[in-house]
PDB file of C-alpha atoms in Angstrom:
ATOM      1  CA  GLU A  15      -1.751  11.071 -17.171  1.00  0.00           C
ATOM      2  CA  THR A  16      -3.650  12.262 -14.067  1.00  0.00           C
ATOM      3  CA  GLY A  17      -2.698  10.498 -10.949  1.00  0.00           C
ATOM      4  CA  VAL A  18      -4.953   9.585  -8.138  1.00  0.00           C
ATOM      5  CA  THR A  19      -6.199  12.576  -6.082  1.00  0.00           C
ATOM      6  CA  GLN A  20      -7.590  12.705  -2.685  1.00  0.00           C
ATOM      7  CA  SER A  21      -9.622  15.363  -0.669  1.00  0.00           C
ATOM      8  CA  PRO A  22      -9.401  16.707   1.863  1.00  0.00           C
ATOM      9  CA  THR A  23      -5.702  16.243   2.668  1.00  0.00           C
ATOM     10  CA  HIS A  24      -6.287  17.021   6.307  1.00  0.00           C
ATOM     11  CA  LEU A  25      -9.389  16.497   8.626  1.00  0.00           C
ATOM     12  CA  ILE A  26     -10.099  16.851  12.261  1.00  0.00           C
ATOM     13  CA  LYS A  27     -13.145  15.135  13.621  1.00  0.00           C
ATOM     14  CA  THR A  28     -14.805  14.601  17.089  1.00  0.00           C
ATOM     15  CA  ARG A  29     -15.331  11.037  18.410  1.00  0.00           C
ATOM     16  CA  GLY A  30     -18.737   9.798  17.330  1.00  0.00           C
ATOM     17  CA  GLN A  31     -19.053  11.963  14.320  1.00  0.00           C
ATOM     18  CA  GLN A  32     -19.100  10.821  10.573  1.00  0.00           C
ATOM     19  CA  VAL A  33     -16.449  11.491   7.894  1.00  0.00           C
ATOM     20  CA  THR A  34     -16.516  11.208   4.043  1.00  0.00           C
ATOM     21  CA  LEU A  35     -13.329  11.162   2.233  1.00  0.00           C
ATOM     22  CA  ARG A  36     -13.092  11.451  -1.685  1.00  0.00           C
ATOM     23  CA  CYS A  37     -10.978   9.878  -4.291  1.00  0.00           C
ATOM     24  CA  SER A  38     -10.564  10.328  -7.880  1.00  0.00           C
ATOM     25  CA  SER A  39      -8.868   7.339  -9.551  1.00  0.00           C
ATOM     26  CA  GLN A  40      -5.961   7.508 -12.098  1.00  0.00           C
ATOM     27  CA  SER A  41      -6.874   8.014 -15.807  1.00  0.00           C
ATOM     28  CA  GLY A  42      -7.634   4.562 -17.257  1.00  0.00           C
ATOM     29  CA  HIS A  43      -8.165   2.781 -13.961  1.00  0.00           C
ATOM     30  CA  ASN A  44     -11.529   1.348 -13.064  1.00  0.00           C
ATOM     31  CA  THR A  45     -10.778  -0.219  -9.826  1.00  0.00           C
ATOM     32  CA  VAL A  46     -10.198   1.695  -6.440  1.00  0.00           C
ATOM     33  CA  SER A  47      -8.983   0.289  -3.107  1.00  0.00           C
ATOM     34  CA  TRP A  48      -8.826   2.042   0.320  1.00  0.00           C
ATOM     35  CA  TYR A  49      -6.234   1.482   2.776  1.00  0.00           C
ATOM     36  CA  GLN A  50      -5.647   2.840   6.296  1.00  0.00           C
ATOM     37  CA  GLN A  51      -2.303   3.689   7.509  1.00  0.00           C
ATOM     38  CA  ALA A  52      -1.633   4.144  11.115  1.00  0.00           C
ATOM     39  CA  LEU A  53       1.429   6.138  12.153  1.00  0.00           C
ATOM     40  CA  GLY A  54       4.582   4.220  11.642  1.00  0.00           C
ATOM     41  CA  GLN A  55       2.843   1.028  10.198  1.00  0.00           C
ATOM     42  CA  GLY A  56       2.083  -0.329   6.760  1.00  0.00           C
ATOM     43  CA  PRO A  57      -1.175   0.347   5.095  1.00  0.00           C
ATOM     44  CA  GLN A  58      -4.053  -2.072   5.890  1.00  0.00           C
ATOM     45  CA  PHE A  59      -6.599  -3.043   3.240  1.00  0.00           C
ATOM     46  CA  ILE A  60     -10.158  -1.640   4.063  1.00  0.00           C
ATOM     47  CA  PHE A  61     -11.989  -2.630   0.748  1.00  0.00           C
ATOM     48  CA  GLN A  62     -12.071  -2.594  -2.963  1.00  0.00           C
ATOM     49  CA  TYR A  63     -14.456  -1.271  -5.393  1.00  0.00           C
ATOM     50  CA  TYR A  64     -14.942  -2.516  -8.936  1.00  0.00           C
ATOM     51  CA  ARG A  65     -17.923  -1.735 -11.317  1.00  0.00           C
ATOM     52  CA  GLU A  66     -19.406   0.249  -8.517  1.00  0.00           C
ATOM     53  CA  GLU A  67     -19.426  -2.801  -6.303  1.00  0.00           C
ATOM     54  CA  GLU A  68     -17.433  -3.949  -3.242  1.00  0.00           C
ATOM     55  CA  ASN A  69     -15.013  -6.460  -4.503  1.00  0.00           C
ATOM     56  CA  GLY A  70     -13.217  -7.478  -1.382  1.00  0.00           C
ATOM     57  CA  ARG A  71     -13.108  -6.368   2.271  1.00  0.00           C
ATOM     58  CA  GLY A  72     -10.431  -6.330   4.951  1.00  0.00           C
ATOM     59  CA  ASN A  73     -11.007  -6.804   8.512  1.00  0.00           C
ATOM     60  CA  PHE A  74     -12.739  -3.567   9.124  1.00  0.00           C
ATOM     61  CA  PRO A  75     -16.235  -3.034  11.007  1.00  0.00           C
ATOM     62  CA  PRO A  76     -19.494  -2.114   8.867  1.00  0.00           C
ATOM     63  CA  ARG A  77     -19.205   1.428  10.047  1.00  0.00           C
ATOM     64  CA  PHE A  78     -16.528   1.758   7.264  1.00  0.00           C
ATOM     65  CA  SER A  79     -18.325   1.861   4.034  1.00  0.00           C
ATOM     66  CA  GLY A  80     -17.859   3.073   0.410  1.00  0.00           C
ATOM     67  CA  LEU A  81     -19.093   4.036  -2.886  1.00  0.00           C
ATOM     68  CA  GLN A  82     -17.856   4.003  -6.427  1.00  0.00           C
ATOM     69  CA  PHE A  83     -19.381   6.282  -8.949  1.00  0.00           C
ATOM     70  CA  PRO A  84     -19.654   5.577 -12.808  1.00  0.00           C
ATOM     71  CA  ASN A  85     -16.599   7.847 -13.408  1.00  0.00           C
ATOM     72  CA  TYR A  86     -14.770   5.540 -11.118  1.00  0.00           C
ATOM     73  CA  SER A  87     -14.183   8.043  -8.289  1.00  0.00           C
ATOM     74  CA  SER A  88     -14.942   6.836  -4.778  1.00  0.00           C
ATOM     75  CA  GLU A  89     -15.810   7.750  -1.203  1.00  0.00           C
ATOM     76  CA  LEU A  90     -14.924   6.310   2.066  1.00  0.00           C
ATOM     77  CA  ASN A  91     -17.518   6.878   4.769  1.00  0.00           C
ATOM     78  CA  VAL A  92     -16.736   6.248   8.480  1.00  0.00           C
ATOM     79  CA  ASN A  93     -19.458   6.501  10.863  1.00  0.00           C
ATOM     80  CA  ALA A  94     -19.265   6.740  14.681  1.00  0.00           C
ATOM     81  CA  LEU A  95     -15.586   7.770  14.742  1.00  0.00           C
ATOM     82  CA  GLU A  96     -13.240   6.420  17.298  1.00  0.00           C
ATOM     83  CA  LEU A  97     -10.022   7.804  18.507  1.00  0.00           C
ATOM     84  CA  ASP A  98      -8.217   4.730  16.944  1.00  0.00           C
ATOM     85  CA  ASP A  99      -9.464   5.732  13.419  1.00  0.00           C
ATOM     86  CA  SER A 100      -6.865   8.478  13.412  1.00  0.00           C
ATOM     87  CA  ALA A 101      -4.675   7.576  10.651  1.00  0.00           C
ATOM     88  CA  LEU A 102      -3.652   8.287   6.964  1.00  0.00           C
ATOM     89  CA  TYR A 103      -6.472   7.065   4.532  1.00  0.00           C
ATOM     90  CA  LEU A 104      -4.774   6.023   1.266  1.00  0.00           C
ATOM     91  CA  CYS A 105      -6.846   5.664  -2.000  1.00  0.00           C
ATOM     92  CA  ALA A 106      -5.249   3.478  -4.713  1.00  0.00           C
ATOM     93  CA  SER A 107      -6.478   2.904  -8.140  1.00  0.00           C
ATOM     94  CA  SER A 108      -5.580  -0.027 -10.486  1.00  0.00           C
ATOM     95  CA  THR A 109      -6.770  -1.916 -13.236  1.00  0.00           C
ATOM     96  CA  PRO A 110      -8.803  -5.034 -12.282  1.00  0.00           C
ATOM     97  CA  ALA A 111      -6.814  -7.921 -10.660  1.00  0.00           C
ATOM     98  CA  GLY A 112      -4.748  -9.748 -12.950  1.00  0.00           C
ATOM     99  CA  GLN A 113      -1.251  -9.848 -14.369  1.00  0.00           C
ATOM    100  CA  ASN A 114       1.016  -6.803 -13.523  1.00  0.00           C
ATOM    101  CA  SER A 115      -1.744  -4.716 -11.743  1.00  0.00           C
ATOM    102  CA  PRO A 116      -0.068  -2.714  -9.121  1.00  0.00           C
ATOM    103  CA  LEU A 117      -1.536  -0.275  -6.971  1.00  0.00           C
ATOM    104  CA  HIS A 118      -1.295   3.648  -7.634  1.00  0.00           C
ATOM    105  CA  PHE A 119      -1.675   5.529  -4.441  1.00  0.00           C
ATOM    106  CA  GLY A 120      -2.964   8.906  -3.949  1.00  0.00           C
ATOM    107  CA  ASN A 121      -1.172  11.141  -1.266  1.00  0.00           C
ATOM    108  CA  GLY A 122      -3.738  10.456   1.311  1.00  0.00           C
ATOM    109  CA  THR A 123      -6.244  12.054   3.855  1.00  0.00           C
ATOM    110  CA  ARG A 124      -4.832  12.551   7.242  1.00  0.00           C
ATOM    111  CA  LEU A 125      -7.699  11.982   9.632  1.00  0.00           C
ATOM    112  CA  THR A 126      -7.241  12.940  13.201  1.00  0.00           C
ATOM    113  CA  VAL A 127     -10.236  12.026  15.776  1.00  0.00           C
ATOM    114  CA  THR A 128     -10.209  13.955  19.008  1.00  0.00           C
TER     115      THR A 128
ATOM    116  CA  GLN B 143      -0.887 -16.642   7.514  1.00  0.00           C
ATOM    117  CA  GLN B 144      -1.562 -13.437   5.959  1.00  0.00           C
ATOM    118  CA  GLN B 145       1.113 -11.511   7.425  1.00  0.00           C
ATOM    119  CA  VAL B 146       4.235 -10.139   5.917  1.00  0.00           C
ATOM    120  CA  LYS B 147       7.229  -9.667   8.035  1.00  0.00           C
ATOM    121  CA  GLN B 148       9.910  -7.063   7.467  1.00  0.00           C
ATOM    122  CA  SER B 149      13.299  -6.301   8.668  1.00  0.00           C
ATOM    123  CA  PRO B 150      15.098  -4.227   9.827  1.00  0.00           C
ATOM    124  CA  GLN B 151      12.823  -1.509  11.220  1.00  0.00           C
ATOM    125  CA  SER B 152      15.279   1.004  10.418  1.00  0.00           C
ATOM    126  CA  LEU B 153      18.580   1.222   8.556  1.00  0.00           C
ATOM    127  CA  ILE B 154      21.170   3.745   8.245  1.00  0.00           C
ATOM    128  CA  VAL B 155      23.604   3.644   5.255  1.00  0.00           C
ATOM    129  CA  GLN B 156      26.594   5.730   3.846  1.00  0.00           C
ATOM    130  CA  LYS B 157      26.115   7.198   0.529  1.00  0.00           C
ATOM    131  CA  GLY B 158      27.300   4.605  -1.971  1.00  0.00           C
ATOM    132  CA  GLY B 159      26.649   1.751   0.138  1.00  0.00           C
ATOM    133  CA  ILE B 160      24.191  -1.154  -0.383  1.00  0.00           C
ATOM    134  CA  SER B 161      20.889  -1.015   1.474  1.00  0.00           C
ATOM    135  CA  ILE B 162      19.321  -4.436   1.992  1.00  0.00           C
ATOM    136  CA  ILE B 163      15.759  -4.922   3.390  1.00  0.00           C
ATOM    137  CA  ASN B 164      14.111  -8.427   3.983  1.00  0.00           C
ATOM    138  CA  CYS B 165      10.539  -9.505   4.016  1.00  0.00           C
ATOM    139  CA  ALA B 166       9.254 -13.101   4.498  1.00  0.00           C
ATOM    140  CA  TYR B 167       5.596 -14.411   3.988  1.00  0.00           C
ATOM    141  CA  GLU B 168       3.524 -17.404   5.047  1.00  0.00           C
ATOM    142  CA  ASN B 169       0.827 -17.663   2.499  1.00  0.00           C
ATOM    143  CA  THR B 170       1.990 -19.811  -0.415  1.00  0.00           C
ATOM    144  CA  ALA B 171      -0.907 -18.630  -2.349  1.00  0.00           C
ATOM    145  CA  PHE B 172       0.727 -15.066  -2.811  1.00  0.00           C
ATOM    146  CA  ASP B 173       1.995 -14.564  -6.502  1.00  0.00           C
ATOM    147  CA  TYR B 174       2.926 -10.972  -6.774  1.00  0.00           C
ATOM    148  CA  PHE B 175       5.313  -9.144  -4.592  1.00  0.00           C
ATOM    149  CA  PRO B 176       5.909  -5.290  -5.029  1.00  0.00           C
ATOM    150  CA  TRP B 177       8.105  -2.948  -3.178  1.00  0.00           C
ATOM    151  CA  TYR B 178       6.744   0.566  -2.320  1.00  0.00           C
ATOM    152  CA  GLN B 179       8.706   3.619  -1.423  1.00  0.00           C
ATOM    153  CA  GLN B 180       7.022   6.436   0.773  1.00  0.00           C
ATOM    154  CA  PHE B 181       8.321   9.773   1.440  1.00  0.00           C
ATOM    155  CA  PRO B 182       6.810  11.834   4.164  1.00  0.00           C
ATOM    156  CA  GLY B 183       3.555  13.361   3.597  1.00  0.00           C
ATOM    157  CA  LYS B 184       3.332  11.280   0.311  1.00  0.00           C
ATOM    158  CA  GLY B 185       1.486   8.125  -0.417  1.00  0.00           C
ATOM    159  CA  PRO B 186       3.506   4.966  -1.232  1.00  0.00           C
ATOM    160  CA  ALA B 187       4.822   4.769  -4.905  1.00  0.00           C
ATOM    161  CA  LEU B 188       5.694   1.450  -6.668  1.00  0.00           C
ATOM    162  CA  LEU B 189       9.336   0.879  -6.834  1.00  0.00           C
ATOM    163  CA  ILE B 190       9.720  -2.411  -8.420  1.00  0.00           C
ATOM    164  CA  ALA B 191       7.770  -5.791  -8.242  1.00  0.00           C
ATOM    165  CA  ILE B 192       8.347  -9.671  -8.851  1.00  0.00           C
ATOM    166  CA  ARG B 193       6.619 -12.753  -9.522  1.00  0.00           C
ATOM    167  CA  PRO B 194       7.663 -16.164  -8.070  1.00  0.00           C
ATOM    168  CA  ASP B 195       8.548 -17.522 -11.506  1.00  0.00           C
ATOM    169  CA  VAL B 196      11.906 -15.585 -11.545  1.00  0.00           C
ATOM    170  CA  SER B 197      14.345 -15.324  -8.749  1.00  0.00           C
ATOM    171  CA  GLU B 198      15.670 -12.010  -9.378  1.00  0.00           C
ATOM    172  CA  LYS B 199      14.504  -8.816 -10.967  1.00  0.00           C
ATOM    173  CA  LYS B 200      16.723  -5.680 -11.535  1.00  0.00           C
ATOM    174  CA  GLU B 201      15.621  -2.074 -12.421  1.00  0.00           C
ATOM    175  CA  GLY B 202      18.486   0.379 -12.375  1.00  0.00           C
ATOM    176  CA  ARG B 203      19.943   0.411  -8.877  1.00  0.00           C
ATOM    177  CA  PHE B 204      16.996  -1.463  -7.519  1.00  0.00           C
ATOM    178  CA  THR B 205      16.973  -5.316  -7.186  1.00  0.00           C
ATOM    179  CA  ILE B 206      14.525  -7.991  -5.809  1.00  0.00           C
ATOM    180  CA  SER B 207      15.932 -11.196  -4.819  1.00  0.00           C
ATOM    181  CA  PHE B 208      13.132 -13.911  -4.403  1.00  0.00           C
ATOM    182  CA  ASN B 209      13.528 -17.238  -2.689  1.00  0.00           C
ATOM    183  CA  LYS B 210      10.218 -19.234  -3.294  1.00  0.00           C
ATOM    184  CA  SER B 211      11.345 -22.274  -1.201  1.00  0.00           C
ATOM    185  CA  ALA B 212      12.043 -19.971   1.875  1.00  0.00           C
ATOM    186  CA  LYS B 213       9.196 -17.698   1.187  1.00  0.00           C
ATOM    187  CA  GLN B 214      11.560 -14.740   1.580  1.00  0.00           C
ATOM    188  CA  PHE B 215      12.349 -11.833  -0.753  1.00  0.00           C
ATOM    189  CA  SER B 216      14.536  -8.908  -0.356  1.00  0.00           C
ATOM    190  CA  LEU B 217      15.121  -5.318  -1.888  1.00  0.00           C
ATOM    191  CA  HIS B 218      18.711  -4.398  -2.521  1.00  0.00           C
ATOM    192  CA  ILE B 219      19.429  -0.673  -3.184  1.00  0.00           C
ATOM    193  CA  MET B 220      22.902  -0.449  -4.871  1.00  0.00           C
ATOM    194  CA  ASP B 221      24.970   2.900  -4.674  1.00  0.00           C
ATOM    195  CA  SER B 222      22.569   4.321  -2.054  1.00  0.00           C
ATOM    196  CA  GLN B 223      21.884   8.105  -2.395  1.00  0.00           C
ATOM    197  CA  PRO B 224      20.598  10.620   0.156  1.00  0.00           C
ATOM    198  CA  GLY B 225      17.561  10.908  -2.114  1.00  0.00           C
ATOM    199  CA  ASP B 226      16.720   7.332  -1.317  1.00  0.00           C
ATOM    200  CA  SER B 227      15.935   8.171   2.195  1.00  0.00           C
ATOM    201  CA  ALA B 228      12.380   7.161   2.623  1.00  0.00           C
ATOM    202  CA  THR B 229      10.306   4.439   4.292  1.00  0.00           C
ATOM    203  CA  TYR B 230       9.931   1.107   2.246  1.00  0.00           C
ATOM    204  CA  PHE B 231       7.249  -1.319   2.374  1.00  0.00           C
ATOM    205  CA  CYS B 232       7.291  -4.805   0.900  1.00  0.00           C
ATOM    206  CA  ALA B 233       3.995  -6.119   0.088  1.00  0.00           C
ATOM    207  CA  ALA B 234       2.215  -9.493  -1.352  1.00  0.00           C
ATOM    208  CA  THR B 235      -1.068 -10.489  -2.884  1.00  0.00           C
ATOM    209  CA  ARG B 236      -2.493 -13.046  -5.110  1.00  0.00           C
ATOM    210  CA  ASP B 237      -4.255 -12.054  -8.504  1.00  0.00           C
ATOM    211  CA  ASN B 238      -8.034 -12.259  -8.367  1.00  0.00           C
ATOM    212  CA  TYR B 239      -8.195 -11.844  -4.850  1.00  0.00           C
ATOM    213  CA  GLY B 240      -9.856  -8.304  -4.633  1.00  0.00           C
ATOM    214  CA  GLN B 241      -6.265  -7.012  -4.807  1.00  0.00           C
ATOM    215  CA  ASN B 242      -6.015  -7.236  -1.120  1.00  0.00           C
ATOM    216  CA  PHE B 243      -2.238  -6.347  -0.740  1.00  0.00           C
ATOM    217  CA  VAL B 244      -0.728  -7.200   2.519  1.00  0.00           C
ATOM    218  CA  PHE B 245       1.829  -4.789   3.492  1.00  0.00           C
ATOM    219  CA  GLY B 246       4.906  -5.249   5.854  1.00  0.00           C
ATOM    220  CA  PRO B 247       5.464  -2.787   8.622  1.00  0.00           C
ATOM    221  CA  GLY B 248       8.054  -0.708   6.808  1.00  0.00           C
ATOM    222  CA  THR B 249      11.728   0.079   6.789  1.00  0.00           C
ATOM    223  CA  ARG B 250      12.905   3.597   7.360  1.00  0.00           C
ATOM    224  CA  LEU B 251      16.063   4.106   5.426  1.00  0.00           C
ATOM    225  CA  SER B 252      18.340   6.986   6.168  1.00  0.00           C
ATOM    226  CA  VAL B 253      21.278   7.433   3.614  1.00  0.00           C
ATOM    227  CA  LEU B 254      23.897   9.442   5.091  1.00  0.00           C
ATOM    228  CA  PRO B 255      25.745  12.006   2.660  1.00  0.00           C
TER     229      PRO B 255
END
């Protein structure tokens, strides 16, 4: 069983630039969620994708957007990067919401905005 | 009402001791409460989870105690080992809610040999 994989592992961008992070979901999982984890804090929900459509969104501005592809992989795009966007971005896959459907996380992409 | 509070922020335990981490929530609609373990440089990994229809769940050395009336739940790690040294996050969500898991701020556990 292949776990959740994310790329790249580390990324350094300049304020105002745009970034794309990628995620391959765990085998058998068709739902992908993205979380932002600032240093020393718990993960915060950005959004979830199911059947290639956004299926829930946290308190993040529209410059955070995403895609899900037919193979269930996903991208997180962030436009107009700000210094506060520096964080670990976690992708998690799961089966659709229901009984016993925990999140399975990848190891994240560490984004540094300078 | 979406917040999950977690304490302590950090915890130091001797090898063989019991580690206890507490969480509290406000949203009574939450119905799934997992605990995640995170090592440096890694993503969180599911440790154990509970639903509010039971008051306790045990898996090996890890036990969740759940108090629905107090809206509190806790993680107990029995016979703590140095390999348990990690950051632990409690979380809560409600099914069919876009799986918006609300995480606590984390507890950094250090188990001394």
